[in-house]
Coordinates of C-alpha atoms in Angstrom, one line a residue:
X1121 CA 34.3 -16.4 -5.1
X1122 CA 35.5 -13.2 -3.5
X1123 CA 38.6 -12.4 -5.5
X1124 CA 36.2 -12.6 -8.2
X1125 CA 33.3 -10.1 -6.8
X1126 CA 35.3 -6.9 -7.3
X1127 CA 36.2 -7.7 -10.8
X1128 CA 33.4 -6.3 -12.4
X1129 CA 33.4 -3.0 -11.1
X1130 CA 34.7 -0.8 -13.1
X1131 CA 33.4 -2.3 -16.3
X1132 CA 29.6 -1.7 -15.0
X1133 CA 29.9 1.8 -13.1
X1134 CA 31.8 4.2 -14.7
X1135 CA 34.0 6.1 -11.8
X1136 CA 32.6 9.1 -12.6
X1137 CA 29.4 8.3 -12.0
X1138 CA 30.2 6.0 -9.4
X1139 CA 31.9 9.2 -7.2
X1140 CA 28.9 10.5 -7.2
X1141 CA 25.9 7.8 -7.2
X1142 CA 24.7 8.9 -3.7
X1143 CA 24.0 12.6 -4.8
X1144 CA 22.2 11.1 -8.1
X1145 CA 20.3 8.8 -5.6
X1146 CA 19.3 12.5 -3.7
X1147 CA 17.6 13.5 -6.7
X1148 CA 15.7 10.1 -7.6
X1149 CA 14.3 10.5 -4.0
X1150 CA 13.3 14.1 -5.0
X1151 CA 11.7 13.2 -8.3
X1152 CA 10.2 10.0 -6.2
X1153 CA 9.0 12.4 -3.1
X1154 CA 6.9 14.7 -5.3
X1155 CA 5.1 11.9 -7.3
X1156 CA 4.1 10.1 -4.1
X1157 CA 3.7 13.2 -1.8
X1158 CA 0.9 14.3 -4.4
X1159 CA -1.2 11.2 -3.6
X1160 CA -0.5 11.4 0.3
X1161 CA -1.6 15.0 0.2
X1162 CA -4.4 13.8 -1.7
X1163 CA -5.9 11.4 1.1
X1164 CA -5.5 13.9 3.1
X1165 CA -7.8 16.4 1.2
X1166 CA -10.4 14.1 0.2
X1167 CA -12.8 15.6 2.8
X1168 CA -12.3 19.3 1.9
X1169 CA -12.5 18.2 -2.0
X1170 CA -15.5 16.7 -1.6
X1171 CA -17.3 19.4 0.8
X1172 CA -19.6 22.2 -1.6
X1173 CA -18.2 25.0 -3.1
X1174 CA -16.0 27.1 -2.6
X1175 CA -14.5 24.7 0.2
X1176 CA -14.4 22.4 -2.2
X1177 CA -16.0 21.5 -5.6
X1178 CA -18.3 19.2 -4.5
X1179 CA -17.0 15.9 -5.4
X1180 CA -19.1 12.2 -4.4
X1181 CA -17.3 9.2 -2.9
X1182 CA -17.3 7.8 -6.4
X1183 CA -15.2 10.9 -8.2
X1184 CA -12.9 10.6 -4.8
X1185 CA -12.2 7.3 -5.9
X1186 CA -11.7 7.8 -9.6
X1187 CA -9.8 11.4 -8.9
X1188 CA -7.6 8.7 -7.6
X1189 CA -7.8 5.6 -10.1
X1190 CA -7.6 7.9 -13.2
X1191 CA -4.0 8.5 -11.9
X1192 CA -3.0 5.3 -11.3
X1193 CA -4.7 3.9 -14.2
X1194 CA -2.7 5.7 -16.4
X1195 CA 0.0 5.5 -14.5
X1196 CA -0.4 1.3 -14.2
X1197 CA -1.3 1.2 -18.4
X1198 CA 1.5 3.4 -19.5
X1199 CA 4.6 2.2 -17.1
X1200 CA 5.1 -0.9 -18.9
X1201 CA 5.8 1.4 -22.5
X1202 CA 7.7 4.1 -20.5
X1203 CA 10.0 1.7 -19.0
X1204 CA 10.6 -0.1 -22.5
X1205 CA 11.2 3.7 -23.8
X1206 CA 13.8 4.5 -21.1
X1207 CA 15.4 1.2 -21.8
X1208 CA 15.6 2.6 -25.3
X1209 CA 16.1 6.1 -25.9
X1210 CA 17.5 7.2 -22.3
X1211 CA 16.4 7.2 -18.7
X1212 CA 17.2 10.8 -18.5
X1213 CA 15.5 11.8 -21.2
X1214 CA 12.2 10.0 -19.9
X1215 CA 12.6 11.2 -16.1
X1216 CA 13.0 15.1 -17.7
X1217 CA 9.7 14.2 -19.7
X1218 CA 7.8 12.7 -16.9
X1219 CA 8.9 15.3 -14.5
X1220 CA 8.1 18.3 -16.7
X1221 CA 4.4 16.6 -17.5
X1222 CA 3.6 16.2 -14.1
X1223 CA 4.3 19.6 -13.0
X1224 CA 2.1 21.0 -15.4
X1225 CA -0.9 18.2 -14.4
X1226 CA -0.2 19.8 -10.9
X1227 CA -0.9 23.5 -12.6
X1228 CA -4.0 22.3 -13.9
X1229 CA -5.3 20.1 -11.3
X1230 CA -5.1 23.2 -9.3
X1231 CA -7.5 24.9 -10.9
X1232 CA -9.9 22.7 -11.4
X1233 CA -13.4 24.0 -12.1
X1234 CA -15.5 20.9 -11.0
X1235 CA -14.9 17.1 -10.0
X1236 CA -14.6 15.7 -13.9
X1237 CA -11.9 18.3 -14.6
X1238 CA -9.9 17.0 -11.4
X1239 CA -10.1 13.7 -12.8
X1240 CA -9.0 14.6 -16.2
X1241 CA -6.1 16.8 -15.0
X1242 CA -5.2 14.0 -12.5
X1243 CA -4.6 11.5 -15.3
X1244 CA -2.2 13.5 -16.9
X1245 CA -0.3 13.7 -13.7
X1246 CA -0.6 10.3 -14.0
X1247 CA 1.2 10.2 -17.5
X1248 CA 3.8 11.9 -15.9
X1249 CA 4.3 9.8 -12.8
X1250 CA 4.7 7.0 -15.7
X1251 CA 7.8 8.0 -17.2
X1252 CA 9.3 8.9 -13.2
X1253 CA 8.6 6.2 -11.4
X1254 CA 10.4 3.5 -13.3
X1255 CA 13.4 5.7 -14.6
X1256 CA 14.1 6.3 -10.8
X1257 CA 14.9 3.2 -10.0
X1258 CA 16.7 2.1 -13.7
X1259 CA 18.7 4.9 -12.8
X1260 CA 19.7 3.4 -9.4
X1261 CA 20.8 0.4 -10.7
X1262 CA 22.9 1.7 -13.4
X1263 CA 24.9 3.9 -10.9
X1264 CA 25.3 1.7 -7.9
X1265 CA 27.2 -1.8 -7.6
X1266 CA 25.1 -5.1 -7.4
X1267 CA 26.7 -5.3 -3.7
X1268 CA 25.5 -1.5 -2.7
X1269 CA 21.7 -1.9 -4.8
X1270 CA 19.7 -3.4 -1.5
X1271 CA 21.1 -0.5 0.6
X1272 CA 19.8 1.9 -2.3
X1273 CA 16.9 0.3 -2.4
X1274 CA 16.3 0.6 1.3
X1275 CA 16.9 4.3 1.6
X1276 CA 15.2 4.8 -2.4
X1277 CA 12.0 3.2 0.0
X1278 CA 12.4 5.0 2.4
X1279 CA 12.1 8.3 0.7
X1280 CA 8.8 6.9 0.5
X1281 CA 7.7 6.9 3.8
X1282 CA 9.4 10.8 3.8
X1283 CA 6.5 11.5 1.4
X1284 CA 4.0 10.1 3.5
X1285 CA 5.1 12.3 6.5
X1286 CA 5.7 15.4 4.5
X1287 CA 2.4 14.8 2.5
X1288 CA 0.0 15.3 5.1
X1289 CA 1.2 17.6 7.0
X1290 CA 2.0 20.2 4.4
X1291 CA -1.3 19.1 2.8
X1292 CA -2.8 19.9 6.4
X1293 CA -0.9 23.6 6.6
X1294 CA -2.0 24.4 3.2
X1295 CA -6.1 23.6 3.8
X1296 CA -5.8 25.5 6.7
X1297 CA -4.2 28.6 4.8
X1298 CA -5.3 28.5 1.5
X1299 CA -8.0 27.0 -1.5
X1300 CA -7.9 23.2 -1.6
X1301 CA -6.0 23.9 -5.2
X1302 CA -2.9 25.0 -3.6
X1303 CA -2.1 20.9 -2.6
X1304 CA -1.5 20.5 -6.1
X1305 CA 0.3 23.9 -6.8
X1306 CA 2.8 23.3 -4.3
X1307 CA 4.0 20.0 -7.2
X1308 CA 5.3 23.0 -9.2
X1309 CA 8.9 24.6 -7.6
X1310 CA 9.6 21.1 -6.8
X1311 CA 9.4 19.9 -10.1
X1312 CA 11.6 23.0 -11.1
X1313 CA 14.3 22.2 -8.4
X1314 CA 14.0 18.6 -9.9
X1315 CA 14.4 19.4 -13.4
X1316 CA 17.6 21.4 -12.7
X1317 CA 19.5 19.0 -10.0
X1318 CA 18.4 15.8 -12.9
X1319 CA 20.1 18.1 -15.6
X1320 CA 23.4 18.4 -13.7
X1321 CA 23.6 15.1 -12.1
X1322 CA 22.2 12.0 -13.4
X1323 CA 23.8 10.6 -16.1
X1324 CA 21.9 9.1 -18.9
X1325 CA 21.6 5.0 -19.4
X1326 CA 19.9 2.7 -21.8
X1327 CA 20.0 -1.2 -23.1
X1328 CA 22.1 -1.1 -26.2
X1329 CA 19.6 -4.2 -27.5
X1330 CA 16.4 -2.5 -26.7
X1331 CA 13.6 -4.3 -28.9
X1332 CA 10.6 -3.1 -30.3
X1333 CA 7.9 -1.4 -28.3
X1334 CA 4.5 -4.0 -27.3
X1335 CA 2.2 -1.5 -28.3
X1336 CA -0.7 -3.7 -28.9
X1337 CA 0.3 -4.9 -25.0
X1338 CA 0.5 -1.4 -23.6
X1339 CA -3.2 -1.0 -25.5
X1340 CA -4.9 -4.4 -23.9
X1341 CA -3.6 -4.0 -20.5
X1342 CA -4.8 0.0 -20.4
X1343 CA -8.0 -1.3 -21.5
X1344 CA -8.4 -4.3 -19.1
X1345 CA -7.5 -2.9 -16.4
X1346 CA -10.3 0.5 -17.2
X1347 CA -13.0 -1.8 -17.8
X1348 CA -12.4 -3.9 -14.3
X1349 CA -11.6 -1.4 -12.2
X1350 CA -14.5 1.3 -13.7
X1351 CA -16.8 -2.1 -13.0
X1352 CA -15.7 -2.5 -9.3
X1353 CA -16.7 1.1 -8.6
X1354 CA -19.9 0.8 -10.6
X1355 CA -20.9 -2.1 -8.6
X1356 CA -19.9 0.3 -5.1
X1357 CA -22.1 3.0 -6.4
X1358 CA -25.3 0.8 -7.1
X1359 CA -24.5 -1.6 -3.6
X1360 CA -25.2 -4.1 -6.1
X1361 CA -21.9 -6.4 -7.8
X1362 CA -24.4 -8.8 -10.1
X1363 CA -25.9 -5.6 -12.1
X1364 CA -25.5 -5.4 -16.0
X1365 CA -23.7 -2.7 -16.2
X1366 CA -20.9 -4.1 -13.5
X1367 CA -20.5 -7.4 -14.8
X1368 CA -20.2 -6.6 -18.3
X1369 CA -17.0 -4.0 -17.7
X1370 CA -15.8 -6.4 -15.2
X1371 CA -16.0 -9.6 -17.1
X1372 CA -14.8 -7.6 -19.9
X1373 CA -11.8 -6.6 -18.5
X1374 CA -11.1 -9.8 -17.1
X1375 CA -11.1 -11.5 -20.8
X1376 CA -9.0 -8.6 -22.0
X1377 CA -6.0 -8.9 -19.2
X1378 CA -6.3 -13.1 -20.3
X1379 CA -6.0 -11.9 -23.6
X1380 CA -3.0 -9.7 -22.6
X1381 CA -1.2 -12.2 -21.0
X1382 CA -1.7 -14.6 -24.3
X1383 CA -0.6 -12.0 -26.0
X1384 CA 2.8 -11.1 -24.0
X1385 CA 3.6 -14.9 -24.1
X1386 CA 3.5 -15.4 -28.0
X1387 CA 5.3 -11.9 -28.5
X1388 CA 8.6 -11.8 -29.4
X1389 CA 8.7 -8.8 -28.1
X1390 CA 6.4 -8.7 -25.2
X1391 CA 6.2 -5.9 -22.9
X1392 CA 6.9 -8.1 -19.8
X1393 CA 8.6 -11.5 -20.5
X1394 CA 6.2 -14.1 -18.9
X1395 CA 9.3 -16.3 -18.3
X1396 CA 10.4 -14.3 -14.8
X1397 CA 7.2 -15.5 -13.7
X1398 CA 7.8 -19.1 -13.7
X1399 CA 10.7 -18.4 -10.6
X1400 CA 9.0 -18.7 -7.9
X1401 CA 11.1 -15.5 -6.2
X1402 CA 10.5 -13.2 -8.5
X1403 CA 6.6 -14.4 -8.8
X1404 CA 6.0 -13.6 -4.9
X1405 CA 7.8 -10.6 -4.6
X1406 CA 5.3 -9.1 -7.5
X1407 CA 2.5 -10.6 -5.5
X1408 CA 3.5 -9.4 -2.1
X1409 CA 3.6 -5.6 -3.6
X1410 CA 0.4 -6.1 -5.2
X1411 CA -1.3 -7.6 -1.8
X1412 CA 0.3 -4.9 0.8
X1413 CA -0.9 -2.1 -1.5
X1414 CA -3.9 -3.8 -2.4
X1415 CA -4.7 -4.0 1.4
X1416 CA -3.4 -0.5 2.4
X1417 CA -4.3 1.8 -0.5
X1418 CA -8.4 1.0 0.8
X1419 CA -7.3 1.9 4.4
X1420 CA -5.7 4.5 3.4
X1421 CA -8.7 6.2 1.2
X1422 CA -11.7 5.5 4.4
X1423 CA -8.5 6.3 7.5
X1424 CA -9.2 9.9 6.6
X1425 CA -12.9 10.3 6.5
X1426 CA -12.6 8.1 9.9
X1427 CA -10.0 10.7 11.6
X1428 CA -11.8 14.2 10.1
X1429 CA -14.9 12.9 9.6
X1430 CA -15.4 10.7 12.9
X1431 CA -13.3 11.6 14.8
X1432 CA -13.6 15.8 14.0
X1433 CA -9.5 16.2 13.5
X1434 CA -8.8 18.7 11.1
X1435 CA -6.8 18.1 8.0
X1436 CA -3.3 19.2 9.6
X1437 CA -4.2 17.2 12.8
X1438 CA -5.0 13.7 10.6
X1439 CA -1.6 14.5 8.5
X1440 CA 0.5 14.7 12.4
X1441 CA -1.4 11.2 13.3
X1442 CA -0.2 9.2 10.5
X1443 CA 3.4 10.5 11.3
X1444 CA 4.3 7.7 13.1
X1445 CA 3.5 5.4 9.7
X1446 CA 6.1 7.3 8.5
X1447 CA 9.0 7.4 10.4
X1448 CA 8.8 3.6 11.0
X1449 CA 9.3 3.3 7.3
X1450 CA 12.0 6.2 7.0
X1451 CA 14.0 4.3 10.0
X1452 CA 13.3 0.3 8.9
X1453 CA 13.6 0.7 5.1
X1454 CA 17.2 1.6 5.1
X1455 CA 18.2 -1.5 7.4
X1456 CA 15.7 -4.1 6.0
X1457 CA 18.7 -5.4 4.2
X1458 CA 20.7 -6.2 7.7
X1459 CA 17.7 -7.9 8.7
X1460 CA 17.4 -9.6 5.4
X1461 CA 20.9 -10.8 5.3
X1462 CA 20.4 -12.3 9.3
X1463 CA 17.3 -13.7 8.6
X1464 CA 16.7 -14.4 4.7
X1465 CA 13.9 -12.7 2.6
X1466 CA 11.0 -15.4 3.1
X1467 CA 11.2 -15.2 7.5
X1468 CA 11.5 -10.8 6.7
X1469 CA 8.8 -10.3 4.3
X1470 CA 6.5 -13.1 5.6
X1471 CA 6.8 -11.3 9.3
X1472 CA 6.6 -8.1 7.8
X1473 CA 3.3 -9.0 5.9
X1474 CA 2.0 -10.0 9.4
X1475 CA 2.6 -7.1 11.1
X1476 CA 0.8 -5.1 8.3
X1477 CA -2.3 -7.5 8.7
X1478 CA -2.3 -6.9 12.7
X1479 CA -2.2 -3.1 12.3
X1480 CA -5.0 -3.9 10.0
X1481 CA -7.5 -5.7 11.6
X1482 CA -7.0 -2.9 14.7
X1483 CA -9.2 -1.1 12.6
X1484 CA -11.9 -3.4 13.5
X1485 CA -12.0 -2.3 16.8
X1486 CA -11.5 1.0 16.7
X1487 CA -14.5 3.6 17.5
X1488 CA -15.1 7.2 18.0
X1489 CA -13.4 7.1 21.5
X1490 CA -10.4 5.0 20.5
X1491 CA -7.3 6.5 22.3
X1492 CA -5.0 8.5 20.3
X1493 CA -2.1 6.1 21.5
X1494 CA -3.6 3.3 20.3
X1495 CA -4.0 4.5 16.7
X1496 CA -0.2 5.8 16.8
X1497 CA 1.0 2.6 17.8
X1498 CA -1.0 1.1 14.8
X1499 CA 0.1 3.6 12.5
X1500 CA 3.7 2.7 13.6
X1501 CA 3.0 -1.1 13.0
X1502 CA 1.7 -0.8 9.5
X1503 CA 5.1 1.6 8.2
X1504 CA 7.2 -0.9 10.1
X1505 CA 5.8 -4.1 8.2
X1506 CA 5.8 -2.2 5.2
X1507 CA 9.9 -1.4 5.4
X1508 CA 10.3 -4.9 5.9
X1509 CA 8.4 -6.0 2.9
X1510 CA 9.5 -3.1 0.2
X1511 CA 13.0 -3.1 -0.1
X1512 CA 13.3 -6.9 -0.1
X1513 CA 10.8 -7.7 -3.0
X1514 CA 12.2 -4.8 -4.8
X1515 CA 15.5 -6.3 -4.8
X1516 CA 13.9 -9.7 -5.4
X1517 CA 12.4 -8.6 -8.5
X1518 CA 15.4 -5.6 -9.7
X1519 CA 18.4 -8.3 -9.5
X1520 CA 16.6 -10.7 -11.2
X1521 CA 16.7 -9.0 -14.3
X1522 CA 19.9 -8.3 -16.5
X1523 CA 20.9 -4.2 -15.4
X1524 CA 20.4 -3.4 -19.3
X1525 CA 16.6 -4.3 -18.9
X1526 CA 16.4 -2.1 -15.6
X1527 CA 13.6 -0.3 -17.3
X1528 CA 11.2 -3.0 -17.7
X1529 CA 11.8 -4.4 -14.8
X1530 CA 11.0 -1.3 -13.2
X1531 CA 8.0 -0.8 -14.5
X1532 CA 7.5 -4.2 -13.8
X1533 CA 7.8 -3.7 -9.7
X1534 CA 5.6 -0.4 -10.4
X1535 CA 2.6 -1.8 -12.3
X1536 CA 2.0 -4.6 -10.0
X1537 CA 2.0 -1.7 -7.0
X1538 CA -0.4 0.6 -8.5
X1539 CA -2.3 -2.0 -10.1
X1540 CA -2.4 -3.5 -6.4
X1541 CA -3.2 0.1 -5.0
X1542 CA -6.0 0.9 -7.7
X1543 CA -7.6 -2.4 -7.2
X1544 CA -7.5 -2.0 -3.3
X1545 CA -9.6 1.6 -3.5
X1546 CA -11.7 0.1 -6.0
X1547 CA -13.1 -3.2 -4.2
X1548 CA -12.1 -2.0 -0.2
X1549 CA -14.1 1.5 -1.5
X1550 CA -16.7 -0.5 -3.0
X1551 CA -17.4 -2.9 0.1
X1552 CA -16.9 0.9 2.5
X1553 CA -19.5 2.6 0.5
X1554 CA -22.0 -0.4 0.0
X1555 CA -21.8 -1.2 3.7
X1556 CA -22.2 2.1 4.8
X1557 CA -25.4 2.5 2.9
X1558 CA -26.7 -0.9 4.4
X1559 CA -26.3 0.6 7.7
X1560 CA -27.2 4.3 7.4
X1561 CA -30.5 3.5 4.9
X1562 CA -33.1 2.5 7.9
X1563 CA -32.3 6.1 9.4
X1564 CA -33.6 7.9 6.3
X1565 CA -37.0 7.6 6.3
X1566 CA -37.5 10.9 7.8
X1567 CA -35.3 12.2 4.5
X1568 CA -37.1 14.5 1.6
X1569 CA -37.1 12.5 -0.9
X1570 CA -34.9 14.5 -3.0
X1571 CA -32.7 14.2 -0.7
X1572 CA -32.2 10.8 0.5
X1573 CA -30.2 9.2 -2.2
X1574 CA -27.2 11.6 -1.5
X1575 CA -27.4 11.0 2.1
X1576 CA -26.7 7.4 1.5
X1577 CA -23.8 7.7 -0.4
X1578 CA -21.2 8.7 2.2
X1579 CA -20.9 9.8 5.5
X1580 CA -19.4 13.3 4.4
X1581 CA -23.1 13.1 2.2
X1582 CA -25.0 12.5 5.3
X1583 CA -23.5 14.8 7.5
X1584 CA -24.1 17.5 4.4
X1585 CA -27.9 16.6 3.9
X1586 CA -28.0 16.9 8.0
X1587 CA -26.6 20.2 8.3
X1588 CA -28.9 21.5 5.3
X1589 CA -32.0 20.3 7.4
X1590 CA -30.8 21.9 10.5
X1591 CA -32.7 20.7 13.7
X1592 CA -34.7 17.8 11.9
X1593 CA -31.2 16.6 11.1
X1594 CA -29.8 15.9 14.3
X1595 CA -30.7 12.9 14.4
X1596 CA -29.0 11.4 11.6
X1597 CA -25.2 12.4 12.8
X1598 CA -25.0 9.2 15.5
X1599 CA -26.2 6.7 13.2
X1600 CA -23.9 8.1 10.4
X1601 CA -20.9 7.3 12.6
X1602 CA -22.7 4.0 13.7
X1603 CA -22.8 2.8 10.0
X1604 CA -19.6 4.2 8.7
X1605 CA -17.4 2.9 11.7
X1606 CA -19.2 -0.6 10.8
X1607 CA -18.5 -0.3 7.4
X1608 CA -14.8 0.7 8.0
X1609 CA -14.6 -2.4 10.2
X1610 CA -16.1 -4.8 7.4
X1611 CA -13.7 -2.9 5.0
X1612 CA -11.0 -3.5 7.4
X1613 CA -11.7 -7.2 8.2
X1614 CA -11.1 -7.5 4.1
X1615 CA -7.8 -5.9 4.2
X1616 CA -6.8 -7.9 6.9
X1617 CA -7.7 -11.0 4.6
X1618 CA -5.6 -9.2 1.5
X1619 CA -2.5 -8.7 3.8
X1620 CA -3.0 -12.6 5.3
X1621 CA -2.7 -14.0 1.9
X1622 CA 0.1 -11.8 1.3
X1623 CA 1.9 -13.2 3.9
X1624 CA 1.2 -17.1 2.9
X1625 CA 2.3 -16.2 -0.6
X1626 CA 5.9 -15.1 0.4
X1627 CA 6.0 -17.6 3.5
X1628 CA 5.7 -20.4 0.5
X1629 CA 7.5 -19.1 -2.5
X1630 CA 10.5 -16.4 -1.3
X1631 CA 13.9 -17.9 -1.0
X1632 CA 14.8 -18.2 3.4
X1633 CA 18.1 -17.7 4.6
X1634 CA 20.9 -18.5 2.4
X1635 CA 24.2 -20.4 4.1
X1636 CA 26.9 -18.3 5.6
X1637 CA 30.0 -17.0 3.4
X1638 CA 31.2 -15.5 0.6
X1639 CA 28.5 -13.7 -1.4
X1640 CA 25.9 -15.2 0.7
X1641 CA 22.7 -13.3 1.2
X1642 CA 19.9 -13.2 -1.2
X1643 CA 22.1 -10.3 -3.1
X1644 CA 25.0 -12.8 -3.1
X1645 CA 22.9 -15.1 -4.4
X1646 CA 21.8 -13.1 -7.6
X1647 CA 25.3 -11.7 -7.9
X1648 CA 26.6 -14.8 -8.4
X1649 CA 24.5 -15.6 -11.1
X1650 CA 24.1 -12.5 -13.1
X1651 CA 28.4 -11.4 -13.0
X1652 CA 29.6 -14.4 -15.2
X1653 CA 26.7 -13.7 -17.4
X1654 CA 25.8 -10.1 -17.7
X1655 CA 28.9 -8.1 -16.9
X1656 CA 29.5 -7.2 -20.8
X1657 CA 26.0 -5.9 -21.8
X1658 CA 25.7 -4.2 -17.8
X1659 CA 28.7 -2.4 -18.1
X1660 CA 28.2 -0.9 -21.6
X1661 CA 24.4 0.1 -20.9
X1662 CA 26.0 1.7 -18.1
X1663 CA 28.4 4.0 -20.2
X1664 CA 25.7 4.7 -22.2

């Protein structure tokens, strides 16, 4: 077996591009820093944005939560026809496009007059994201060796938890200095400094057998996935889930993503080929992304109101407390394969899954007096579970498919991650924001009436009506952190569910440890199947 693992080499990577893969793989974590560090900035800022003008512009808990989902949901319903358009006309091409289209969402978002125009400017920054997420990682694997992908994968992760340290903490230095716009302005000479390092150095890859685009796919799994997750909120906003106007868009949507699925299965060109899911590893690594973000994206969205809101931290001083989140995942990611290779993938991700579900239900306890300790040691639990559960499904899922089809699956890995993350603000927001206004609803009585349906929406709405009444307000700032800290526990309890069944999915369906020797390892494993195979097609989408 191992005079025969070298053979390939030169026939997939090209020596010019393979002299200088790990200065290609700088800029992929450039491109991938800005599109992430937008949306850690963002949770960040949520407080300012939604505090009256000119703090902010006003926005409620609901266009919070959709100022977020109108990204991802254009990013989820557009990756799978960006990463079947990089296959086919060049993963260069779409990173330059994506790159230059999110810079100028960034411009616009910055200036946003009012929270509907946010929202609108957000989803095109979300069309951009699209064509940058997946042609990151299609260009990894077209410039790295099969054996070197996991340890490109690791540090390609961990550029991710770079993001999350350098998003809230610049997003903390800019609130402090300047308009709440300027988070999004800052997108704009990194996107420049992108565009020229992509146009030098990355070299341009596509499947020489690229099919026809599933555009009625792309159309029924954008629509599905609007109609369920615009349902979820709807049903957050009224506290009530069995309302007409919830269950229609959310049974709706349902039928629509059944119909999708029928539809990708009888395609002969479908937009994802069902037949990956029918292996078990490749099934559960796409389930364990959508879990872990499901869980964290909700945590994510009610940890800031609970540090600035709660807890009186300012922006800058919320974006140094989740620091430790960060570097677990900037020092694990790289190394999860070691682990992976001692261990096997099902013992890694399944431990890594539980140590994001103990950092999770620590949020149950937690209260306005909580030591600061505590909360970094929980912060550093929940990045160190996540490096052990990234990089390994990622791989799971990259080296299943054939290198020419990088693209797809790409945007496969991505979808299922945003579609995980959307969901998670949707329903975790929904269950925060109907608990809360359960709990804080008895204090209102005292309320003009005018007034009491925006006090119940959110704490950030409570504390506002109370400051507008001045002294006859008073009283309603303890039972506002009352309710919302029980909400955020309820909210947490449910994320601690998510990230438990996450963990029993990959406990039962990831491969475990794979025997000792040649090409043993999970990569081993998939090298030895795809080399005989898929060395041709590999090495000329490579050239290309």
């Amino acid at each position: 077996m191992s005079p025969q693992s070298p053979a390939p080499a030169p026939s997939r990577v090209p020596e010019a591009v393979h002299r200088r893969r790990w200065a290609v793989l700088g800029v992929l974590m450039l491109s991938l820093l800005i599109v992430v560090l937008d949306n850690s900035i963002l949770n960040v800022a949520v407080k300012t944005i939604a505090a009256p003008a000119p703090t902010g512009i006003g926005a409620t808990q609901s266009e919070l939560e959709w100022s977020i989902n109108s990204y991802t949901l254009v990013f989820a319903g557009l990756l799978f026809t960006s990463g079947l358009l990089g296959d086919r006309l060049g993963r260069k091409k779409v990173l330059l496009f994506g790159i230059t289209v999110f810079g100028i969402g960034s411009a616009l978002a910055a200036f946003s007059g009012s929270p509907d125009e946010l929202i609108a400017y957000r989803a095109v920054m979300g069309l951009g994201a699209a064509f940058v997420m997946p042609a990151t990682l299609a260009v990894l694997m077209n410039v790295f060796e099969r054996d070197e992908q996991p340890k490109a994968i690791g540090i390609w992760a961990g550029s991710v938890g770079l993001a999350i340290a350098i998003g809230p903490i610049t997003g903390g230095v800019l609130l402090e200095h300047f308009w709440w716009g300027s988070i999004f302005l800052v997108n704009v000479p990194v996107v420049i400094l992108a565009l020229a390092l992509m146009a030098w150095l990355v070299p341009d890859s596509r499947d020489p057998k690229p099919g026809r685009v599933d555009l009625p796919g792309v159309l029924l799994s954008v629509v599905g996935l609007v109609l369920l997750v615009y349902g979820i909120i709807r049903g957050g906003e009224l506290a009530d889930f069995t309302d007409v106007t919830v269950l229609v868009p959310v049974l709706g949507g349902l039928a629509v993503l059944t119909g999708f699925v029928l539809h990708e299965k009888r395609s002969d060109h479908p937009a994802i080929d069902m037949t990956y899911f029918r292996k078990p590893a490749f099934a559960a690594a796409v389930a364990a992304i959508a879990l872990v973000f499901f869980a964290l994206m909700g945590v994510t969205f009610f940890s800031a109101f609970y540090l600035q809101s709660v807890r009186g931290y300012s922006a800058l001083q919320s974006g140094l407390l989740i620091l430790p989140l960060a570097v677990a995942q900037m020092v694990f990611s790289p190394r999860a394969r070691l682990v992976v290779e001692r261990f096997g993938a099902k013992a890694v991700c399944t431990a890594g899954m539980l140590l994001v579900a103990l950092g999770l239900a620590a949020f149950t306890l937690f209260d306005a007096t909580t030591p600061v300790w505590v909360l970094e040691v929980v912060f550093f639990v929940q990045g160190a579970g996540m490096a052990h559960i990234m990089p390994p499904v990622t791989v799971a899922i990259m080296q299943t498919l054939p290198r020419e089809k990088a693209g797809s699956g790409s945007a496969i890995n991505n979808t299922f991650r945003q579609v995980g993350g959307a969901l998670g603000v949707a329903v975790l927001g929904s269950v925060l924001s109907s608990t809360y206004r359960g709990g804080i609803e008895g204090h209102l009585d005292g309320v003009p009436a005018a007034l009491r349906a925006q006090a119940g929406e959110s704490v950030e709405a409570t504390l506002a009506v109370a400051e507008k009444l001045g002294p006859a307000g008073r009283g309603l700032v303890a039972p506002a952190y009352d309710a919302f800290l029980g909400a955020m526990h309820v909210t947490a309890l449910a994320s601690t569910v998510i990230a438990l069944a996450g963990a029993a999915v990959v406990a039962a369906f990831l491969p475990g440890r794979t025997p000792a020797g040649p090409g043993a390892g999970p990569a081993g494993d998939a090298r030895r199947a795809s080399v005989p195979a898929g060395g041709g097609e590999a090495g000329e989408s490579a050239r290309r």
